Amino acid sequence: MAEASKEIPKPLPQITPITQPFWEAAASRKLVMQRCSDCRSWVWCPRPACVECGSEGLQWAPVSGRGTVFAFTVIREVVGRALRGFEKDIPYITAWIDLEEGPRICSNVVQCPVEKVVIGMAVEVVFEEAGQGIFLPKFKPIR
Amino acid sequence: MEPNSRLSGKYAIAGLGMVIGLPEKELEKRKADLPGHPMLNHAIASPLVDLSAKDIEAEAARRAIEDAGLSNKDIDGAVHVHGGPRSGRGVVEHMDAFPRMLGLPVNFYYHCGRGGGWGTIGIITALSFLELGLAKYVAIAGSREDWTRSHRKEVRDQGIRGQINPATVAGMWGPTYGRTAAAHEHSMFAARHKHEYGTTETQFGAGAIQVRAWACKNPLARMYGRPATIEDYLQSPIYIDPYHLMDMAVTTDGAVAMVLTSMERARDCPKPPVAVLGIGYGDAQGGQWWEGAAHYTKLPVLKAKEAAFGQAGISIKDIDVAQLYDCFTAELIFQMEDYGWCAKGEGGAYVEAGHIGPGGDTPVNTSGGLLSAYHMADLTGISESVFQLRGEAGERQVPDARLTFVTGHGGEVFAPGMCSIHTTLVLGRP
Ligand SMILES: [Zn+2]
């Protein structure tokens, strides 16, 4: 039996009507966010109405994909079946990233040794294939 | 300051009951070493065998009623408290817990709770029954079996104390990026506090070891008999940066119950009454990413504190002993700042200076807290306040403790990974 066939899957996002445009754009390696067509606020996480003015006039717009690390931690042990797929990645970085446009998004810092990651570090988006045609936005250091 | 609330001091905790799990062998040893120690009357063997959370909750309630010098037939109101509908176990499973098991003739019974503020929220509900004349004596009880659950396969699979909410399920954050646990989010608050204020590993450790020192004075505490030095802390492995294991709360099987009544009736009960002097609530929903970094390293204390301290007519200088929600060590440091014992950013140095441990001038979490004693959410702090204000705290008694407050924390988690609520409960000797 090939080892590869036994690889433990990682949790995938649940794609809903509201989040579908985000994941469709990610699959074509584009990072998009909702923006209010009335007050111009960026809106994150995806939702039906603007958090600032209540307008339902939200439109998906591209963002730069550049940002900085707001906070991070190094996960050195996983507990529970939900994260068993991450065991092979230990130690890995989970982080909040401040995008240039303002939204603070959850992601992983990748393509960087864990001891090199610092708060404030400049990063840019990369897309990692997660299976079932889903691509997750992750962030790597900007050289 | 003058109290600004008509509730202030009008109602009291008249009875307390507790059942707290300890490993069976450890419990036997402690009973042999400390025969007849009153704190060990509250102990039970963990993991629970042939006992459910409902059973120990009913037992805690029975003890609280007995402690108040009452019988079951006197209890005409009841409140079951819990962490909310997403706290792991279904609420429904628990709805008919202790009042039915004890046959309490209640005029009103309800369940409520949110995050780690269940005890305080339960007290608000009990006071409403009393104030409206729906009941004369209200029993409140809550339980958890996190320790036992952590030994069961289906729970191990989910990850104990996992946090699941619609946003994490949706995959915008949470499991998709390899994080599910409270520690995954809370460790980042600590990392950010380090970054903003230069807080050090030693300062987080100083909080852990001072609370541990209190636990070593409480034979009911999980970590009793296991003193730790800062060297022990620094030499222990980092579990999730910047946290060591000692920065994180214990998991507990246990139940805590109390009886609330009017001060007038409480004075006729055998134990000294503990007055409810103020209750406040703060909500962190304002602290979203678009408001900048400021909210990430502080808790929504301000409104909660102003309400509770205002009702009681007190300031932070009047507090003799405090029971703060120490789910992680950074929350201790945040609360030292947010309650005004020191300026924002100075919490690390304040804790490092030894203020909060035994012998310090700001005794905090004298039971050993959630970090080193038992994690019954704010019921840990409420039970310890009752012991301190009655003068029943034994080796850890703060001399002449007259005024204390208890905090609660938690609730639904929202991006960026923050807990939504904070509660403040001021208790005192009448
Ligand atoms: Zn808008």
PDB file of N, CA, C and O in Angstrom, chain B residues 223-278:
ATOM      1  N   MET B 223      -2.618  21.688  41.098  1.00  0.00           N
ATOM      2  CA  MET B 223      -1.161  21.780  41.164  1.00  0.00           C
ATOM      3  C   MET B 223      -0.634  21.947  42.597  1.00  0.00           C
ATOM      4  O   MET B 223       0.517  22.334  42.793  1.00  0.00           O
ATOM      5  N   TYR B 224      -1.475  21.660  43.585  1.00  0.00           N
ATOM      6  CA  TYR B 224      -1.025  21.675  44.975  1.00  0.00           C
ATOM      7  C   TYR B 224       0.162  20.721  45.116  1.00  0.00           C
ATOM      8  O   TYR B 224       0.172  19.637  44.527  1.00  0.00           O
ATOM      9  N   GLY B 225       1.166  21.146  45.876  1.00  0.00           N
ATOM     10  CA  GLY B 225       2.333  20.286  46.079  1.00  0.00           C
ATOM     11  C   GLY B 225       3.304  20.286  44.912  1.00  0.00           C
ATOM     12  O   GLY B 225       4.238  19.496  44.886  1.00  0.00           O
ATOM     13  N   ARG B 226       3.082  21.166  43.957  1.00  0.00           N
ATOM     14  CA  ARG B 226       3.992  21.244  42.814  1.00  0.00           C
ATOM     15  C   ARG B 226       4.477  22.680  42.606  1.00  0.00           C
ATOM     16  O   ARG B 226       4.167  23.326  41.608  1.00  0.00           O
ATOM     17  N   PRO B 227       5.262  23.194  43.590  1.00  0.00           N
ATOM     18  CA  PRO B 227       5.761  24.569  43.442  1.00  0.00           C
ATOM     19  C   PRO B 227       6.657  24.675  42.214  1.00  0.00           C
ATOM     20  O   PRO B 227       7.248  23.691  41.794  1.00  0.00           O
ATOM     21  N   ALA B 228       6.743  25.860  41.662  1.00  0.00           N
ATOM     22  CA  ALA B 228       7.595  26.054  40.487  1.00  0.00           C
ATOM     23  C   ALA B 228       8.329  27.375  40.622  1.00  0.00           C
ATOM     24  O   ALA B 228       7.795  28.345  41.167  1.00  0.00           O
ATOM     25  N   THR B 229       9.559  27.400  40.143  1.00  0.00           N
ATOM     26  CA  THR B 229      10.357  28.624  40.132  1.00  0.00           C
ATOM     27  C   THR B 229      10.400  29.165  38.713  1.00  0.00           C
ATOM     28  O   THR B 229      10.027  28.476  37.758  1.00  0.00           O
ATOM     29  N   ILE B 230      10.906  30.375  38.597  1.00  0.00           N
ATOM     30  CA  ILE B 230      11.012  30.968  37.259  1.00  0.00           C
ATOM     31  C   ILE B 230      11.992  30.154  36.399  1.00  0.00           C
ATOM     32  O   ILE B 230      11.807  30.036  35.187  1.00  0.00           O
ATOM     33  N   GLU B 231      12.974  29.556  37.055  1.00  0.00           N
ATOM     34  CA  GLU B 231      13.914  28.709  36.295  1.00  0.00           C
ATOM     35  C   GLU B 231      13.188  27.488  35.727  1.00  0.00           C
ATOM     36  O   GLU B 231      13.397  27.104  34.579  1.00  0.00           O
ATOM     37  N   ASP B 232      12.318  26.877  36.572  1.00  0.00           N
ATOM     38  CA  ASP B 232      11.531  25.734  36.079  1.00  0.00           C
ATOM     39  C   ASP B 232      10.726  26.144  34.846  1.00  0.00           C
ATOM     40  O   ASP B 232      10.631  25.413  33.864  1.00  0.00           O
ATOM     41  N   TYR B 233      10.148  27.326  34.964  1.00  0.00           N
ATOM     42  CA  TYR B 233       9.307  27.815  33.859  1.00  0.00           C
ATOM     43  C   TYR B 233      10.144  28.006  32.590  1.00  0.00           C
ATOM     44  O   TYR B 233       9.798  27.508  31.524  1.00  0.00           O
ATOM     45  N   LEU B 234      11.256  28.719  32.746  1.00  0.00           N
ATOM     46  CA  LEU B 234      12.057  29.051  31.560  1.00  0.00           C
ATOM     47  C   LEU B 234      12.677  27.808  30.924  1.00  0.00           C
ATOM     48  O   LEU B 234      12.907  27.767  29.712  1.00  0.00           O
ATOM     49  N   GLN B 235      12.946  26.797  31.754  1.00  0.00           N
ATOM     50  CA  GLN B 235      13.551  25.578  31.213  1.00  0.00           C
ATOM     51  C   GLN B 235      12.519  24.635  30.587  1.00  0.00           C
ATOM     52  O   GLN B 235      12.891  23.695  29.901  1.00  0.00           O
ATOM     53  N   SER B 236      11.242  24.877  30.844  1.00  0.00           N
ATOM     54  CA  SER B 236      10.217  24.001  30.257  1.00  0.00           C
ATOM     55  C   SER B 236      10.079  24.333  28.770  1.00  0.00           C
ATOM     56  O   SER B 236      10.368  25.453  28.346  1.00  0.00           O
ATOM     57  N   PRO B 237       9.657  23.354  27.976  1.00  0.00           N
ATOM     58  CA  PRO B 237       9.579  23.622  26.535  1.00  0.00           C
ATOM     59  C   PRO B 237       8.508  24.651  26.195  1.00  0.00           C
ATOM     60  O   PRO B 237       7.501  24.779  26.914  1.00  0.00           O
ATOM     61  N   ILE B 238       8.746  25.374  25.098  1.00  0.00           N
ATOM     62  CA  ILE B 238       7.710  26.264  24.583  1.00  0.00           C
ATOM     63  C   ILE B 238       6.720  25.386  23.835  1.00  0.00           C
ATOM     64  O   ILE B 238       7.094  24.578  22.992  1.00  0.00           O
ATOM     65  N   TYR B 239       5.456  25.557  24.190  1.00  0.00           N
ATOM     66  CA  TYR B 239       4.416  24.703  23.643  1.00  0.00           C
ATOM     67  C   TYR B 239       3.792  25.346  22.412  1.00  0.00           C
ATOM     68  O   TYR B 239       3.592  24.730  21.382  1.00  0.00           O
ATOM     69  N   ILE B 240       3.435  26.604  22.566  1.00  0.00           N
ATOM     70  CA  ILE B 240       2.901  27.362  21.435  1.00  0.00           C
ATOM     71  C   ILE B 240       3.328  28.803  21.666  1.00  0.00           C
ATOM     72  O   ILE B 240       2.914  29.430  22.618  1.00  0.00           O
ATOM     73  N   ASP B 241       4.183  29.295  20.822  1.00  0.00           N
ATOM     74  CA  ASP B 241       4.918  30.539  21.080  1.00  0.00           C
ATOM     75  C   ASP B 241       3.982  31.686  21.425  1.00  0.00           C
ATOM     76  O   ASP B 241       3.015  31.903  20.697  1.00  0.00           O
ATOM     77  N   PRO B 242       4.276  32.491  22.444  1.00  0.00           N
ATOM     78  CA  PRO B 242       5.430  32.362  23.344  1.00  0.00           C
ATOM     79  C   PRO B 242       5.143  31.506  24.579  1.00  0.00           C
ATOM     80  O   PRO B 242       5.872  31.606  25.558  1.00  0.00           O
ATOM     81  N   TYR B 243       4.107  30.686  24.542  1.00  0.00           N
ATOM     82  CA  TYR B 243       3.639  30.025  25.746  1.00  0.00           C
ATOM     83  C   TYR B 243       4.287  28.676  26.046  1.00  0.00           C
ATOM     84  O   TYR B 243       4.439  27.834  25.166  1.00  0.00           O
ATOM     85  N   HIS B 244       4.588  28.523  27.327  1.00  0.00           N
ATOM     86  CA  HIS B 244       4.950  27.231  27.904  1.00  0.00           C
ATOM     87  C   HIS B 244       3.655  26.609  28.440  1.00  0.00           C
ATOM     88  O   HIS B 244       2.627  27.296  28.567  1.00  0.00           O
ATOM     89  N   LEU B 245       3.713  25.361  28.837  1.00  0.00           N
ATOM     90  CA  LEU B 245       2.524  24.705  29.378  1.00  0.00           C
ATOM     91  C   LEU B 245       1.971  25.469  30.596  1.00  0.00           C
ATOM     92  O   LEU B 245       0.760  25.571  30.790  1.00  0.00           O
ATOM     93  N   MET B 246       2.889  26.015  31.406  1.00  0.00           N
ATOM     94  CA  MET B 246       2.451  26.699  32.630  1.00  0.00           C
ATOM     95  C   MET B 246       1.690  27.998  32.363  1.00  0.00           C
ATOM     96  O   MET B 246       1.110  28.570  33.283  1.00  0.00           O
ATOM     97  N   ASP B 247       1.712  28.473  31.128  1.00  0.00           N
ATOM     98  CA  ASP B 247       0.957  29.681  30.778  1.00  0.00           C
ATOM     99  C   ASP B 247      -0.509  29.387  30.517  1.00  0.00           C
ATOM    100  O   ASP B 247      -1.285  30.312  30.278  1.00  0.00           O
ATOM    101  N   MET B 248      -0.881  28.108  30.519  1.00  0.00           N
ATOM    102  CA  MET B 248      -2.229  27.736  30.110  1.00  0.00           C
ATOM    103  C   MET B 248      -2.995  27.097  31.253  1.00  0.00           C
ATOM    104  O   MET B 248      -2.423  26.401  32.089  1.00  0.00           O
ATOM    105  N   ALA B 249      -4.310  27.291  31.250  1.00  0.00           N
ATOM    106  CA  ALA B 249      -5.169  26.803  32.327  1.00  0.00           C
ATOM    107  C   ALA B 249      -5.240  25.277  32.331  1.00  0.00           C
ATOM    108  O   ALA B 249      -5.012  24.621  31.317  1.00  0.00           O
ATOM    109  N   VAL B 250      -5.594  24.745  33.473  1.00  0.00           N
ATOM    110  CA  VAL B 250      -5.840  23.306  33.603  1.00  0.00           C
ATOM    111  C   VAL B 250      -7.242  22.996  33.054  1.00  0.00           C
ATOM    112  O   VAL B 250      -8.062  23.883  32.873  1.00  0.00           O
ATOM    113  N   THR B 251      -7.499  21.713  32.780  1.00  0.00           N
ATOM    114  CA  THR B 251      -8.870  21.287  32.484  1.00  0.00           C
ATOM    115  C   THR B 251      -9.402  20.570  33.718  1.00  0.00           C
ATOM    116  O   THR B 251      -8.644  19.937  34.452  1.00  0.00           O
ATOM    117  N   THR B 252     -10.700  20.675  33.914  1.00  0.00           N
ATOM    118  CA  THR B 252     -11.283  20.278  35.202  1.00  0.00           C
ATOM    119  C   THR B 252     -12.584  19.519  35.022  1.00  0.00           C
ATOM    120  O   THR B 252     -13.377  19.822  34.133  1.00  0.00           O
ATOM    121  N   ASP B 253     -12.793  18.536  35.901  1.00  0.00           N
ATOM    122  CA  ASP B 253     -14.122  18.001  36.159  1.00  0.00           C
ATOM    123  C   ASP B 253     -14.593  18.692  37.430  1.00  0.00           C
ATOM    124  O   ASP B 253     -13.875  18.656  38.438  1.00  0.00           O
ATOM    125  N   GLY B 254     -15.766  19.236  37.404  1.00  0.00           N
ATOM    126  CA  GLY B 254     -16.212  19.850  38.645  1.00  0.00           C
ATOM    127  C   GLY B 254     -17.574  20.487  38.532  1.00  0.00           C
ATOM    128  O   GLY B 254     -18.138  20.602  37.442  1.00  0.00           O
ATOM    129  N   ALA B 255     -18.090  20.873  39.677  1.00  0.00           N
ATOM    130  CA  ALA B 255     -19.359  21.588  39.734  1.00  0.00           C
ATOM    131  C   ALA B 255     -19.282  22.568  40.898  1.00  0.00           C
ATOM    132  O   ALA B 255     -18.651  22.285  41.915  1.00  0.00           O
ATOM    133  N   VAL B 256     -19.889  23.723  40.691  1.00  0.00           N
ATOM    134  CA  VAL B 256     -19.947  24.731  41.752  1.00  0.00           C
ATOM    135  C   VAL B 256     -21.393  25.218  41.821  1.00  0.00           C
ATOM    136  O   VAL B 256     -22.035  25.415  40.787  1.00  0.00           O
ATOM    137  N   ALA B 257     -21.882  25.378  43.030  1.00  0.00           N
ATOM    138  CA  ALA B 257     -23.254  25.862  43.208  1.00  0.00           C
ATOM    139  C   ALA B 257     -23.289  26.876  44.338  1.00  0.00           C
ATOM    140  O   ALA B 257     -22.391  26.908  45.185  1.00  0.00           O
ATOM    141  N   MET B 258     -24.304  27.714  44.302  1.00  0.00           N
ATOM    142  CA  MET B 258     -24.489  28.667  45.409  1.00  0.00           C
ATOM    143  C   MET B 258     -25.967  28.951  45.595  1.00  0.00           C
ATOM    144  O   MET B 258     -26.777  28.659  44.719  1.00  0.00           O
ATOM    145  N   VAL B 259     -26.273  29.504  46.748  1.00  0.00           N
ATOM    146  CA  VAL B 259     -27.649  29.920  47.033  1.00  0.00           C
ATOM    147  C   VAL B 259     -27.640  31.430  47.229  1.00  0.00           C
ATOM    148  O   VAL B 259     -26.847  31.967  48.006  1.00  0.00           O
ATOM    149  N   LEU B 260     -28.498  32.104  46.465  1.00  0.00           N
ATOM    150  CA  LEU B 260     -28.655  33.550  46.565  1.00  0.00           C
ATOM    151  C   LEU B 260     -29.971  33.874  47.255  1.00  0.00           C
ATOM    152  O   LEU B 260     -30.990  33.235  46.986  1.00  0.00           O
ATOM    153  N   THR B 261     -29.924  34.873  48.100  1.00  0.00           N
ATOM    154  CA  THR B 261     -31.166  35.309  48.753  1.00  0.00           C
ATOM    155  C   THR B 261     -31.006  36.771  49.180  1.00  0.00           C
ATOM    156  O   THR B 261     -29.980  37.386  48.896  1.00  0.00           O
ATOM    157  N   SER B 262     -32.023  37.304  49.816  1.00  0.00           N
ATOM    158  CA  SER B 262     -31.913  38.684  50.293  1.00  0.00           C
ATOM    159  C   SER B 262     -30.901  38.733  51.434  1.00  0.00           C
ATOM    160  O   SER B 262     -30.712  37.744  52.157  1.00  0.00           O
ATOM    161  N   MET B 263     -30.297  39.893  51.628  1.00  0.00           N
ATOM    162  CA  MET B 263     -29.349  40.048  52.734  1.00  0.00           C
ATOM    163  C   MET B 263     -30.049  39.761  54.068  1.00  0.00           C
ATOM    164  O   MET B 263     -29.477  39.134  54.971  1.00  0.00           O
ATOM    165  N   GLU B 264     -31.299  40.200  54.153  1.00  0.00           N
ATOM    166  CA  GLU B 264     -32.075  39.994  55.370  1.00  0.00           C
ATOM    167  C   GLU B 264     -32.169  38.489  55.705  1.00  0.00           C
ATOM    168  O   GLU B 264     -31.902  38.075  56.835  1.00  0.00           O
ATOM    169  N   ARG B 265     -32.526  37.681  54.691  1.00  0.00           N
ATOM    170  CA  ARG B 265     -32.619  36.235  54.928  1.00  0.00           C
ATOM    171  C   ARG B 265     -31.241  35.617  55.126  1.00  0.00           C
ATOM    172  O   ARG B 265     -31.081  34.686  55.925  1.00  0.00           O
ATOM    173  N   ALA B 266     -30.275  36.133  54.386  1.00  0.00           N
ATOM    174  CA  ALA B 266     -28.918  35.556  54.474  1.00  0.00           C
ATOM    175  C   ALA B 266     -28.352  35.705  55.881  1.00  0.00           C
ATOM    176  O   ALA B 266     -27.574  34.870  56.343  1.00  0.00           O
ATOM    177  N   ARG B 267     -28.751  36.756  56.560  1.00  0.00           N
ATOM    178  CA  ARG B 267     -28.237  36.970  57.929  1.00  0.00           C
ATOM    179  C   ARG B 267     -28.723  35.881  58.896  1.00  0.00           C
ATOM    180  O   ARG B 267     -28.122  35.662  59.936  1.00  0.00           O
ATOM    181  N   ASP B 268     -29.828  35.228  58.529  1.00  0.00           N
ATOM    182  CA  ASP B 268     -30.338  34.138  59.370  1.00  0.00           C
ATOM    183  C   ASP B 268     -29.725  32.786  59.018  1.00  0.00           C
ATOM    184  O   ASP B 268     -30.022  31.785  59.664  1.00  0.00           O
ATOM    185  N   CYS B 269     -28.895  32.760  57.952  1.00  0.00           N
ATOM    186  CA  CYS B 269     -28.240  31.498  57.562  1.00  0.00           C
ATOM    187  C   CYS B 269     -26.984  31.323  58.411  1.00  0.00           C
ATOM    188  O   CYS B 269     -26.443  32.293  58.940  1.00  0.00           O
ATOM    189  N   PRO B 270     -26.487  30.077  58.547  1.00  0.00           N
ATOM    190  CA  PRO B 270     -25.375  29.842  59.478  1.00  0.00           C
ATOM    191  C   PRO B 270     -24.051  30.509  59.086  1.00  0.00           C
ATOM    192  O   PRO B 270     -23.290  30.895  59.960  1.00  0.00           O
ATOM    193  N   LYS B 271     -23.785  30.630  57.785  1.00  0.00           N
ATOM    194  CA  LYS B 271     -22.495  31.187  57.368  1.00  0.00           C
ATOM    195  C   LYS B 271     -22.589  32.701  57.164  1.00  0.00           C
ATOM    196  O   LYS B 271     -23.678  33.216  56.871  1.00  0.00           O
ATOM    197  N   PRO B 272     -21.463  33.417  57.312  1.00  0.00           N
ATOM    198  CA  PRO B 272     -21.512  34.869  57.080  1.00  0.00           C
ATOM    199  C   PRO B 272     -21.948  35.165  55.640  1.00  0.00           C
ATOM    200  O   PRO B 272     -21.456  34.521  54.713  1.00  0.00           O
ATOM    201  N   PRO B 273     -22.879  36.086  55.446  1.00  0.00           N
ATOM    202  CA  PRO B 273     -23.318  36.382  54.083  1.00  0.00           C
ATOM    203  C   PRO B 273     -22.224  37.076  53.267  1.00  0.00           C
ATOM    204  O   PRO B 273     -21.398  37.809  53.819  1.00  0.00           O
ATOM    205  N   VAL B 274     -22.246  36.843  51.958  1.00  0.00           N
ATOM    206  CA  VAL B 274     -21.339  37.521  51.020  1.00  0.00           C
ATOM    207  C   VAL B 274     -22.211  38.417  50.142  1.00  0.00           C
ATOM    208  O   VAL B 274     -23.054  37.925  49.383  1.00  0.00           O
ATOM    209  N   ALA B 275     -22.014  39.728  50.284  1.00  0.00           N
ATOM    210  CA  ALA B 275     -22.891  40.675  49.600  1.00  0.00           C
ATOM    211  C   ALA B 275     -22.523  40.825  48.131  1.00  0.00           C
ATOM    212  O   ALA B 275     -21.341  40.904  47.783  1.00  0.00           O
ATOM    213  N   VAL B 276     -23.562  40.881  47.282  1.00  0.00           N
ATOM    214  CA  VAL B 276     -23.361  41.217  45.866  1.00  0.00           C
ATOM    215  C   VAL B 276     -23.415  42.740  45.769  1.00  0.00           C
ATOM    216  O   VAL B 276     -24.445  43.348  46.038  1.00  0.00           O
ATOM    217  N   LEU B 277     -22.285  43.346  45.414  1.00  0.00           N
ATOM    218  CA  LEU B 277     -22.192  44.808  45.463  1.00  0.00           C
ATOM    219  C   LEU B 277     -22.210  45.474  44.094  1.00  0.00           C
ATOM    220  O   LEU B 277     -22.519  46.657  43.979  1.00  0.00           O
ATOM    221  N   GLY B 278     -21.862  44.733  43.064  1.00  0.00           N
ATOM    222  CA  GLY B 278     -21.864  45.350  41.736  1.00  0.00           C
ATOM    223  C   GLY B 278     -21.630  44.322  40.643  1.00  0.00           C
ATOM    224  O   GLY B 278     -20.917  43.338  40.864  1.00  0.00           O
TER     225      GLY B 278
END
